[in-house]
Coordinates of C-alpha atoms in Angstrom, one line a residue:
Chain A
M1 CA 8.6 -21.1 -30.3
K2 CA 6.7 -20.0 -33.5
T3 CA 3.1 -20.1 -34.0
E4 CA 2.1 -22.5 -36.1
T5 CA 3.5 -25.2 -33.8
K6 CA 1.1 -24.1 -30.8
K7 CA -1.7 -25.4 -30.1
I8 CA -5.3 -24.1 -31.2
V9 CA -8.0 -25.5 -29.8
A10 CA -11.6 -24.4 -29.5
K11 CA -13.0 -23.2 -26.2
T12 CA -15.6 -21.4 -24.5
G13 CA -14.5 -17.8 -22.7
N14 CA -15.1 -19.7 -19.8
E15 CA -13.5 -22.4 -20.7
A16 CA -10.8 -20.4 -22.0
A17 CA -10.4 -18.5 -18.8
A18 CA -10.2 -21.8 -16.2
Y19 CA -8.0 -23.1 -18.3
A20 CA -5.6 -20.1 -18.1
M21 CA -6.1 -20.0 -14.6
K22 CA -5.0 -23.9 -14.7
Q23 CA -1.6 -22.8 -16.0
I24 CA -0.9 -19.9 -13.6
N25 CA -1.8 -21.9 -11.3
P26 CA -2.8 -19.4 -8.5
D27 CA -1.9 -19.6 -4.6
V28 CA -5.4 -19.1 -4.2
V29 CA -9.0 -19.1 -5.6
A30 CA -12.2 -17.5 -3.3
A31 CA -15.4 -17.9 -5.1
Y32 CA -19.0 -17.9 -5.0
P33 CA -20.5 -19.1 -8.5
I34 CA -22.8 -16.8 -10.5
T35 CA -24.2 -17.0 -14.2
P36 CA -22.7 -16.2 -16.6
S37 CA -19.0 -17.2 -15.3
T38 CA -20.3 -19.7 -13.2
E39 CA -18.6 -22.3 -15.1
I40 CA -15.0 -20.7 -14.7
I41 CA -14.8 -22.0 -11.3
Q42 CA -17.1 -24.9 -12.2
I43 CA -14.1 -26.1 -14.3
F44 CA -11.3 -24.9 -12.2
S45 CA -12.5 -26.7 -8.7
K46 CA -12.5 -29.8 -10.6
Y47 CA -8.5 -28.6 -11.6
V48 CA -8.4 -28.0 -7.9
A49 CA -10.1 -31.6 -7.6
D50 CA -8.0 -34.0 -9.8
G51 CA -4.8 -32.4 -8.1
E52 CA -3.6 -30.0 -11.2
V53 CA -3.3 -26.7 -10.0
D54 CA -2.1 -26.7 -6.2
T55 CA -4.3 -24.1 -5.9
E56 CA -5.8 -23.5 -2.0
F57 CA -9.2 -23.5 -3.6
I58 CA -11.8 -21.1 -0.9
P59 CA -15.8 -21.3 -1.5
V60 CA -17.1 -19.4 0.2
E61 CA -21.3 -18.7 1.4
S62 CA -21.3 -15.2 -1.0
E63 CA -19.1 -13.0 -3.0
H64 CA -18.8 -9.9 -0.3
S65 CA -17.1 -12.8 0.9
A66 CA -15.3 -14.4 -1.6
I67 CA -13.6 -10.6 -2.4
S68 CA -13.0 -10.7 1.2
V69 CA -11.1 -13.9 1.1
C70 CA -9.2 -12.4 -1.9
I71 CA -7.9 -9.8 -0.1
G72 CA -6.1 -11.5 2.7
A73 CA -4.9 -13.8 0.9
S74 CA -3.1 -11.6 -1.5
A75 CA -2.0 -9.1 1.5
S76 CA -0.1 -12.4 2.5
G77 CA 1.9 -12.2 -0.9
A78 CA 0.0 -15.1 -2.6
R79 CA -1.1 -15.1 -6.3
V80 CA -4.5 -14.9 -5.8
M81 CA -7.8 -15.0 -8.7
T82 CA -11.3 -15.2 -8.7
A83 CA -14.5 -14.9 -11.0
T84 CA -17.9 -13.4 -11.2
S85 CA -20.7 -11.9 -12.7
S86 CA -23.2 -9.0 -12.5
Q87 CA -25.3 -8.9 -8.6
G88 CA -22.2 -11.2 -7.4
L89 CA -19.8 -8.4 -8.5
A90 CA -22.0 -5.7 -7.3
L91 CA -22.4 -7.7 -3.8
M92 CA -17.7 -6.9 -3.6
H93 CA -18.3 -3.2 -4.6
E94 CA -17.4 -2.0 -1.0
I95 CA -14.7 -4.6 -0.6
L96 CA -13.3 -3.6 -4.3
Y97 CA -12.3 0.5 -3.1
I98 CA -10.4 -1.7 0.0
A99 CA -8.7 -4.3 -2.8
S100 CA -6.9 -1.3 -4.8
S101 CA -6.5 1.1 -2.1
L102 CA -4.4 -2.0 -0.3
R103 CA -2.8 -2.5 -3.4
L104 CA -2.9 -5.8 -3.4
P105 CA -3.1 -7.7 -6.7
I106 CA -6.0 -10.2 -7.5
V107 CA -7.5 -10.4 -11.0
M108 CA -11.0 -11.2 -11.3
I109 CA -12.1 -12.3 -14.1
V110 CA -16.1 -11.3 -14.7
G111 CA -18.8 -12.6 -17.5
N112 CA -20.2 -9.6 -18.2
R113 CA -24.3 -9.1 -17.0
A114 CA -26.7 -7.2 -16.8
L115 CA -27.2 -5.4 -13.3
S116 CA -31.1 -6.2 -12.0
G117 CA -33.7 -4.9 -12.4
P118 CA -35.2 -6.4 -14.1
I119 CA -33.5 -9.7 -13.4
N120 CA -31.8 -10.5 -16.2
I121 CA -28.7 -12.9 -17.0
H122 CA -27.7 -12.1 -20.6
C123 CA -24.6 -9.2 -21.8
D124 CA -24.5 -6.1 -20.5
H125 CA -21.8 -3.9 -19.3
S126 CA -23.6 -2.3 -16.2
D127 CA -21.5 -4.4 -13.9
T128 CA -18.2 -3.4 -14.2
M129 CA -19.4 -0.4 -14.9
G130 CA -20.9 0.1 -12.1
S131 CA -17.4 -0.2 -10.5
R132 CA -15.2 1.5 -12.9
D133 CA -13.8 4.2 -10.1
S134 CA -12.7 1.3 -7.8
G135 CA -10.0 1.9 -8.7
W136 CA -9.1 -1.2 -10.5
I137 CA -7.4 -2.1 -14.0
Q138 CA -10.3 -3.4 -16.4
I139 CA -9.3 -4.6 -19.8
Y140 CA -13.0 -5.9 -21.8
C141 CA -12.2 -8.8 -24.1
E142 CA -13.7 -9.6 -27.1
N143 CA -13.7 -13.4 -27.7
A144 CA -12.1 -16.3 -26.2
N145 CA -9.1 -16.3 -27.3
E146 CA -8.3 -12.8 -26.3
V147 CA -9.3 -13.3 -23.2
Y148 CA -7.2 -16.2 -22.6
H149 CA -3.7 -14.3 -23.2
T150 CA -5.1 -10.9 -21.7
I151 CA -6.4 -13.1 -18.3
I152 CA -1.9 -14.4 -18.1
N153 CA -0.6 -10.2 -18.8
A154 CA -3.1 -9.8 -15.9
V155 CA -1.6 -11.4 -13.8
K156 CA 2.3 -9.9 -14.4
I157 CA 0.3 -6.4 -14.7
S158 CA -1.5 -6.6 -11.3
E159 CA 1.5 -8.1 -9.8
K160 CA 3.5 -5.5 -11.4
V161 CA 1.8 -2.6 -10.4
N162 CA 0.2 -3.9 -7.2
L163 CA -3.4 -3.2 -7.9
P164 CA -5.9 -5.2 -8.7
C165 CA -7.8 -6.1 -11.8
M166 CA -11.0 -7.3 -13.9
V167 CA -10.9 -8.9 -16.8
T168 CA -14.2 -8.8 -18.7
M169 CA -15.8 -10.5 -21.8
D170 CA -19.6 -10.7 -22.5
G171 CA -21.7 -12.9 -20.8
F172 CA -23.0 -15.7 -22.6
I173 CA -21.6 -14.8 -26.4
V174 CA -18.2 -15.3 -25.2
T175 CA -18.6 -17.4 -22.1
H176 CA -20.8 -19.7 -24.0
G177 CA -19.8 -19.5 -27.3
M178 CA -16.7 -21.8 -29.0
E179 CA -13.8 -20.5 -30.6
N180 CA -10.2 -21.1 -31.6
V181 CA -8.5 -20.9 -28.6
L182 CA -4.3 -20.4 -29.1
L183 CA -2.8 -21.9 -26.1
L184 CA 0.5 -21.8 -24.5
E185 CA 2.5 -24.2 -22.9
D186 CA 2.2 -25.0 -19.2
E187 CA 5.9 -23.9 -19.0
E188 CA 5.9 -21.2 -20.7
V189 CA 3.2 -19.4 -19.2
R190 CA 4.7 -20.5 -15.6
E191 CA 8.1 -18.5 -17.2
F192 CA 6.7 -15.6 -18.0
L193 CA 4.6 -14.9 -14.3
G194 CA 7.5 -15.8 -12.8
K195 CA 7.2 -15.6 -9.2
R196 CA 4.9 -12.4 -7.5
E197 CA 6.9 -10.0 -6.0
P198 CA 4.5 -8.8 -3.2
L199 CA 4.3 -5.2 -1.6
Y200 CA 4.6 -5.9 1.9
S201 CA 3.6 -9.6 3.2
I202 CA 1.0 -10.0 6.7
L203 CA 2.7 -13.3 7.0
D204 CA 6.3 -11.6 7.5
V205 CA 5.9 -12.2 11.5
K206 CA 9.9 -10.6 11.9
N207 CA 8.5 -7.8 10.1
P208 CA 5.3 -6.9 11.6
I209 CA 3.0 -4.0 10.0
T210 CA -0.4 -2.3 10.2
V211 CA -2.5 -2.8 6.7
G212 CA -5.3 -1.3 6.9
P213 CA -4.9 1.9 8.8
L214 CA -7.3 4.7 9.7
A215 CA -6.9 7.7 7.4
L216 CA -8.8 11.0 8.0
Y217 CA -9.1 14.5 6.4
D218 CA -5.3 14.6 7.4
Y219 CA -3.8 11.9 5.4
Y220 CA -7.0 10.1 3.3
M221 CA -6.3 12.8 0.6
E222 CA -2.6 11.6 0.3
H223 CA -2.9 7.9 0.4
K224 CA -5.6 8.8 -2.4
R225 CA -3.3 10.7 -4.5
S226 CA -0.3 8.2 -3.7
Q227 CA -3.1 5.3 -4.8
L228 CA -3.5 7.4 -8.3
E229 CA 0.4 7.4 -9.0
A230 CA 0.1 3.8 -9.3
I231 CA -2.8 3.5 -12.3
L232 CA -0.9 6.9 -13.5
K233 CA 2.5 4.4 -14.4
S234 CA 0.2 1.2 -14.5
K235 CA -0.1 2.6 -17.9
K236 CA 3.8 2.2 -19.7
I237 CA 3.5 -0.7 -17.3
I238 CA 1.0 -2.1 -19.0
D239 CA 2.3 -1.7 -22.5
E240 CA 5.7 -2.9 -21.6
V241 CA 4.2 -6.2 -20.1
F242 CA 2.0 -6.6 -23.9
E243 CA 4.7 -6.2 -25.6
E244 CA 6.8 -8.3 -24.3
Y245 CA 4.2 -11.4 -24.2
N246 CA 3.6 -10.0 -27.3
R247 CA 7.4 -10.7 -28.7
K248 CA 8.0 -13.7 -27.1
F249 CA 5.1 -15.8 -28.3
E250 CA 4.4 -14.2 -31.4
L251 CA 1.9 -12.4 -31.4
N252 CA -0.8 -9.7 -31.4
I253 CA -2.5 -9.1 -28.2
P254 CA -3.7 -5.4 -28.5
S255 CA -3.3 -3.4 -24.5
F256 CA -5.3 -0.4 -24.6
I257 CA -6.5 -0.3 -27.9
E258 CA -7.1 -1.7 -31.2
E259 CA -7.0 -0.6 -34.5
Y260 CA -9.1 -1.5 -37.4
F261 CA -8.5 0.1 -40.7
L262 CA -8.8 3.2 -38.8
D263 CA -5.7 4.7 -40.3
D264 CA -7.4 6.3 -43.3
A265 CA -11.1 6.8 -41.8
E266 CA -13.6 9.2 -42.1
I267 CA -15.6 7.7 -40.0
A268 CA -15.1 5.9 -36.6
V269 CA -17.1 3.5 -34.0
I270 CA -15.3 2.8 -30.7
A271 CA -17.0 -0.3 -29.3
M272 CA -15.4 -2.5 -26.6
S273 CA -16.0 -6.4 -26.6
S274 CA -17.6 -9.1 -28.8
A275 CA -20.0 -6.4 -30.5
A276 CA -16.0 -4.7 -31.7
G277 CA -16.0 -7.9 -33.7
T278 CA -19.5 -7.8 -35.3
L279 CA -18.7 -3.9 -36.6
K280 CA -15.6 -5.0 -38.0
E281 CA -17.6 -7.1 -40.2
A282 CA -19.9 -4.4 -41.0
V283 CA -16.2 -2.3 -42.0
D284 CA -14.7 -5.2 -44.3
L285 CA -18.2 -5.2 -46.7
L286 CA -18.7 -1.2 -46.3
R287 CA -14.4 -1.1 -46.9
E288 CA -16.0 -3.1 -50.7
K289 CA -17.5 -0.9 -51.2
G290 CA -14.5 2.1 -51.0
E291 CA -15.9 3.7 -47.7
R292 CA -13.5 5.0 -45.7
V293 CA -15.0 3.5 -42.4
G294 CA -13.2 2.2 -39.3
I295 CA -13.5 0.7 -35.7
L296 CA -11.3 1.8 -32.5
K297 CA -11.5 -1.0 -30.2
L298 CA -11.7 0.2 -26.3
K299 CA -10.3 -3.0 -24.5
I300 CA -8.6 -1.0 -21.4
T301 CA -11.0 1.7 -19.5
R302 CA -9.0 1.9 -16.3
P303 CA -6.4 3.3 -16.7
F304 CA -8.7 5.4 -19.0
P305 CA -6.5 5.6 -22.4
Y306 CA -7.8 9.6 -23.2
E307 CA -3.6 10.3 -25.1
I308 CA -4.7 7.8 -27.8
L309 CA -8.0 8.2 -28.4
R310 CA -7.2 12.3 -29.0
K311 CA -4.2 10.9 -31.4
K312 CA -6.1 8.5 -32.8
L313 CA -9.1 9.9 -33.6
E314 CA -7.7 13.7 -35.0
N315 CA -8.2 12.8 -37.9
V316 CA -11.7 11.3 -38.0
K317 CA -14.5 13.3 -38.9
V318 CA -17.1 11.8 -37.4
A319 CA -17.5 8.9 -34.5
G320 CA -19.8 6.5 -32.9
V321 CA -19.6 5.3 -29.0
M322 CA -21.0 2.4 -28.4
D323 CA -21.9 2.0 -24.7
R324 CA -23.9 -1.6 -23.1
A325 CA -24.6 0.1 -20.1
E326 CA -27.0 3.0 -19.3
T327 CA -25.9 5.9 -17.2
F328 CA -29.1 7.6 -16.7
S329 CA -27.1 10.7 -16.8
T330 CA -30.0 12.0 -20.0
M331 CA -26.3 11.7 -21.4
G332 CA -25.7 9.2 -23.2
G333 CA -23.3 5.7 -22.4
P334 CA -20.2 6.2 -19.3
V335 CA -17.8 5.2 -22.6
S336 CA -19.2 7.9 -24.2
I337 CA -19.1 10.4 -21.8
E338 CA -15.9 9.5 -21.5
V339 CA -14.6 9.7 -24.9
K340 CA -16.3 13.2 -25.2
A341 CA -14.8 13.6 -22.0
A342 CA -11.2 12.6 -23.3
L343 CA -11.5 14.6 -26.7
Y344 CA -13.0 18.1 -25.6
P345 CA -9.5 19.4 -25.1
A346 CA -8.7 18.5 -28.8
I347 CA -8.0 20.9 -31.4
K348 CA -9.2 18.7 -34.1
K349 CA -11.7 15.9 -33.4
P350 CA -14.3 13.9 -34.7
V351 CA -18.2 15.2 -34.3
I352 CA -19.6 12.2 -31.8
Q353 CA -22.5 10.3 -31.6
S354 CA -23.3 8.3 -28.8
F355 CA -25.6 5.1 -29.3
M356 CA -26.4 2.6 -26.6
F357 CA -27.1 -1.4 -27.9
G358 CA -27.2 -4.5 -26.7
L359 CA -28.5 -3.6 -22.8
G360 CA -29.6 -7.0 -21.3
G361 CA -28.4 -9.1 -24.1
R362 CA -30.4 -7.8 -27.1
E363 CA -28.7 -8.7 -29.8
F364 CA -26.8 -6.6 -31.8
S365 CA -26.5 -7.7 -35.3
L366 CA -25.0 -7.0 -38.6
D367 CA -28.0 -3.8 -39.5
D368 CA -27.4 -2.5 -36.6
A369 CA -23.9 -2.3 -37.3
F370 CA -24.9 -1.3 -40.5
K371 CA -26.9 1.0 -39.4
V372 CA -24.8 3.3 -36.5
F373 CA -22.4 3.6 -40.0
D374 CA -26.0 4.9 -42.0
I375 CA -26.5 7.1 -39.0
L376 CA -22.7 8.1 -39.1
K377 CA -22.6 9.5 -42.9
K378 CA -25.8 11.4 -42.6
I379 CA -24.3 13.2 -39.5
K380 CA -21.0 13.8 -41.6
K381 CA -23.2 14.6 -45.3
E382 CA -25.2 17.1 -43.4
N383 CA -23.0 18.2 -40.2
K384 CA -25.3 18.5 -37.3
I385 CA -25.9 16.0 -34.1
E386 CA -29.8 15.8 -33.4
E387 CA -29.6 13.1 -31.4
E388 CA -27.7 13.3 -27.2
F389 CA -28.5 9.6 -27.6
I390 CA -29.6 7.6 -29.5
Y391 CA -30.8 3.8 -29.1
I392 CA -30.2 1.1 -31.7
G393 CA -32.0 -1.8 -31.7
L394 CA -35.1 -0.4 -29.2
R395 CA -39.1 -1.5 -30.3
E396 CA -39.9 2.5 -30.6
Chain B
M1 CA 4.1 15.8 14.3
K2 CA 5.2 16.8 11.1
L3 CA 2.6 15.5 8.5
K4 CA 3.7 13.4 5.7
T5 CA 3.3 14.6 2.0
W6 CA 2.0 11.6 -0.8
R7 CA 5.0 11.2 -1.8
E8 CA 6.9 9.9 1.4
L9 CA 4.2 8.1 2.3
E10 CA 4.0 3.6 2.3
E11 CA 2.3 2.6 -0.7
G12 CA -0.8 1.3 0.3
A13 CA -1.5 3.1 3.7
V14 CA 1.2 0.1 4.7
I15 CA 2.7 0.6 8.7
R16 CA 6.5 -0.3 8.6
N17 CA 7.6 1.1 12.0
V18 CA 5.3 -0.3 14.5
P19 CA 4.2 0.1 16.8
T20 CA 3.2 3.8 16.3
S21 CA 1.0 4.1 19.1
L22 CA 3.7 6.1 21.2
E23 CA 3.8 8.6 18.4
Y24 CA 0.3 9.6 18.7
K25 CA -0.3 12.1 21.1
T26 CA -4.0 11.2 22.1
G27 CA -3.9 14.0 25.6
E28 CA -4.8 16.6 22.9
W29 CA -8.2 15.3 22.8
K30 CA -8.7 16.0 26.7
R31 CA -11.0 19.5 28.1
E32 CA -9.7 18.3 31.4
S33 CA -7.2 17.5 33.6
P34 CA -6.2 15.9 36.5
L35 CA -5.2 18.0 39.4
Y36 CA -2.6 15.5 41.7
D37 CA -2.6 16.3 45.5
S38 CA -0.4 14.0 46.4
E39 CA -0.7 15.2 50.4
K40 CA -4.2 13.3 50.4
C41 CA -3.5 10.4 48.4
T42 CA -2.5 6.9 50.2
H43 CA -1.3 5.1 47.3
C44 CA -3.9 2.6 47.0
L45 CA -3.6 2.7 43.4
L46 CA -7.4 2.4 42.8
C47 CA -6.4 5.3 39.3
W48 CA -3.4 3.5 38.3
L49 CA -5.9 0.2 38.0
Y50 CA -8.4 1.7 36.0
C51 CA -6.8 4.6 33.8
P52 CA -7.6 3.3 30.6
D53 CA -4.5 4.9 29.1
F54 CA -1.8 4.2 31.8
V55 CA -1.4 8.0 32.3
I56 CA -0.8 7.3 35.8
K57 CA 2.9 6.1 36.6
V58 CA 4.1 3.8 40.0
K59 CA 7.6 3.4 40.8
D60 CA 7.8 0.6 44.1
G61 CA 4.3 1.3 45.0
K62 CA 3.7 4.9 44.6
I63 CA 2.4 7.1 42.3
Y64 CA 5.0 9.6 40.9
K65 CA 3.7 11.0 37.3
F66 CA 0.7 11.2 35.5
D67 CA 1.5 11.1 31.9
L68 CA -1.3 13.8 30.2
D69 CA 0.4 13.5 27.0
Y70 CA -2.2 10.4 26.2
C71 CA -4.1 11.6 29.1
K72 CA -7.6 11.9 27.4
G73 CA -9.8 13.3 30.3
C74 CA -11.9 10.7 30.9
G75 CA -12.6 11.8 35.2
I76 CA -12.3 7.8 35.7
C77 CA -9.4 8.3 38.0
A78 CA -10.7 10.8 39.9
K79 CA -14.1 9.0 40.0
V80 CA -13.0 6.2 41.7
C81 CA -9.7 7.7 44.2
P82 CA -11.7 7.5 48.0
K83 CA -9.5 10.3 49.4
E84 CA -10.3 12.6 47.1
A85 CA -6.7 13.1 45.9
I86 CA -7.2 13.7 42.1
L87 CA -9.8 16.6 40.6
M88 CA -10.7 16.8 37.4
K89 CA -9.9 20.8 36.1
E90 CA -11.1 22.5 32.7
E91 CA -8.1 23.4 30.2
K92 CA -7.8 26.7 29.5
I93 CA -8.1 26.8 25.7

């Protein structure tokens, strides 16, 4: 099908996510509403009530129960989805590790929101960054269109590698911002996903199994290495699934990274989610002035695409890394720390400056984006980094 | 029991050849072993009834064997025996 014949509609990130869920028609959805992702489940529960999906919708009393139900359902071989934000994701924390270690595909949509305290409902990556080491694949989307298409890909990836997957979008900025979304037909989505082929099923009574056994010092380490193997192998599968999707539907949805004028860039900014959009606008305007600037949008952080970063940043002189979550390590945010670690063994690598921005929904404006590039230009000119991290948009 | 390497493990720590409890010789845990005197035993079978691990084997109403592979040395059998036919003896390590 040609792209021109496809339907382009106006949807918020939450609406796009709920619509993707409707087309996916998961077997089980268990969720507890929380701002700013509430609407995803609110809209989806209407699809359930109206009989537009076959989903068994399980309203629960907390996020801890939501993810626990998802685990049980996924272990039975069902296609399972949920959504949450912030404190809700934090409440799921202990169960996240169980989902990944049991190798259960679950797709969770997260509307990124600051963790308390102080209590805040706006965009910040502290929630998903807090669960970055839980063994889940993590995909950060820039806009509603990317959210829609990425969710469909995430279901296939998750079920192919037998690992759970988070698809995130910036709270309010994307969850509530209305944008153009290019939709596929229901049949296209269902045909692309096919049927789930589970690794095991607890409902297969003819072949009883033990799920979730105790493994102490004699086996825990072997199981963790086995789990690592799954995420190592997922790298190839993630690329293959996005490649198949883009080929089939003539689209260009990025997998691990998206390059924006990176080829000949001397100065690059590594950014995730909606901030990448603002930075792209700044790049457009700086390119008009003939400045060699570019963006590396980091879309997937688990598994971390260090090989790609090493290759793509080889000829960049100065790079800035944008973080929307504090680590209190005193050496910058989680993404900048990982980018630095990824590039350390490289012979040719840029000088890296860490930036902190947008905490708790603080606006990241075009002026702020220019400020980032100004600082990087200064670093390039003077060839030195003076501050370990720089807060952008902070009242000093 | 030979331990498996990480490559030999089932993905997701699933155990497929259930039940596996017989493979796990919990008898290795014990500090004391029951010492059975068949001359004093009246085969009242209180020990058989109380043993939490089915260690005491009975055939035609008579005890014929203690399966020490699964005896954790708890001593319940000795405690309930009315004839002092079972004594707990320390294991030599």
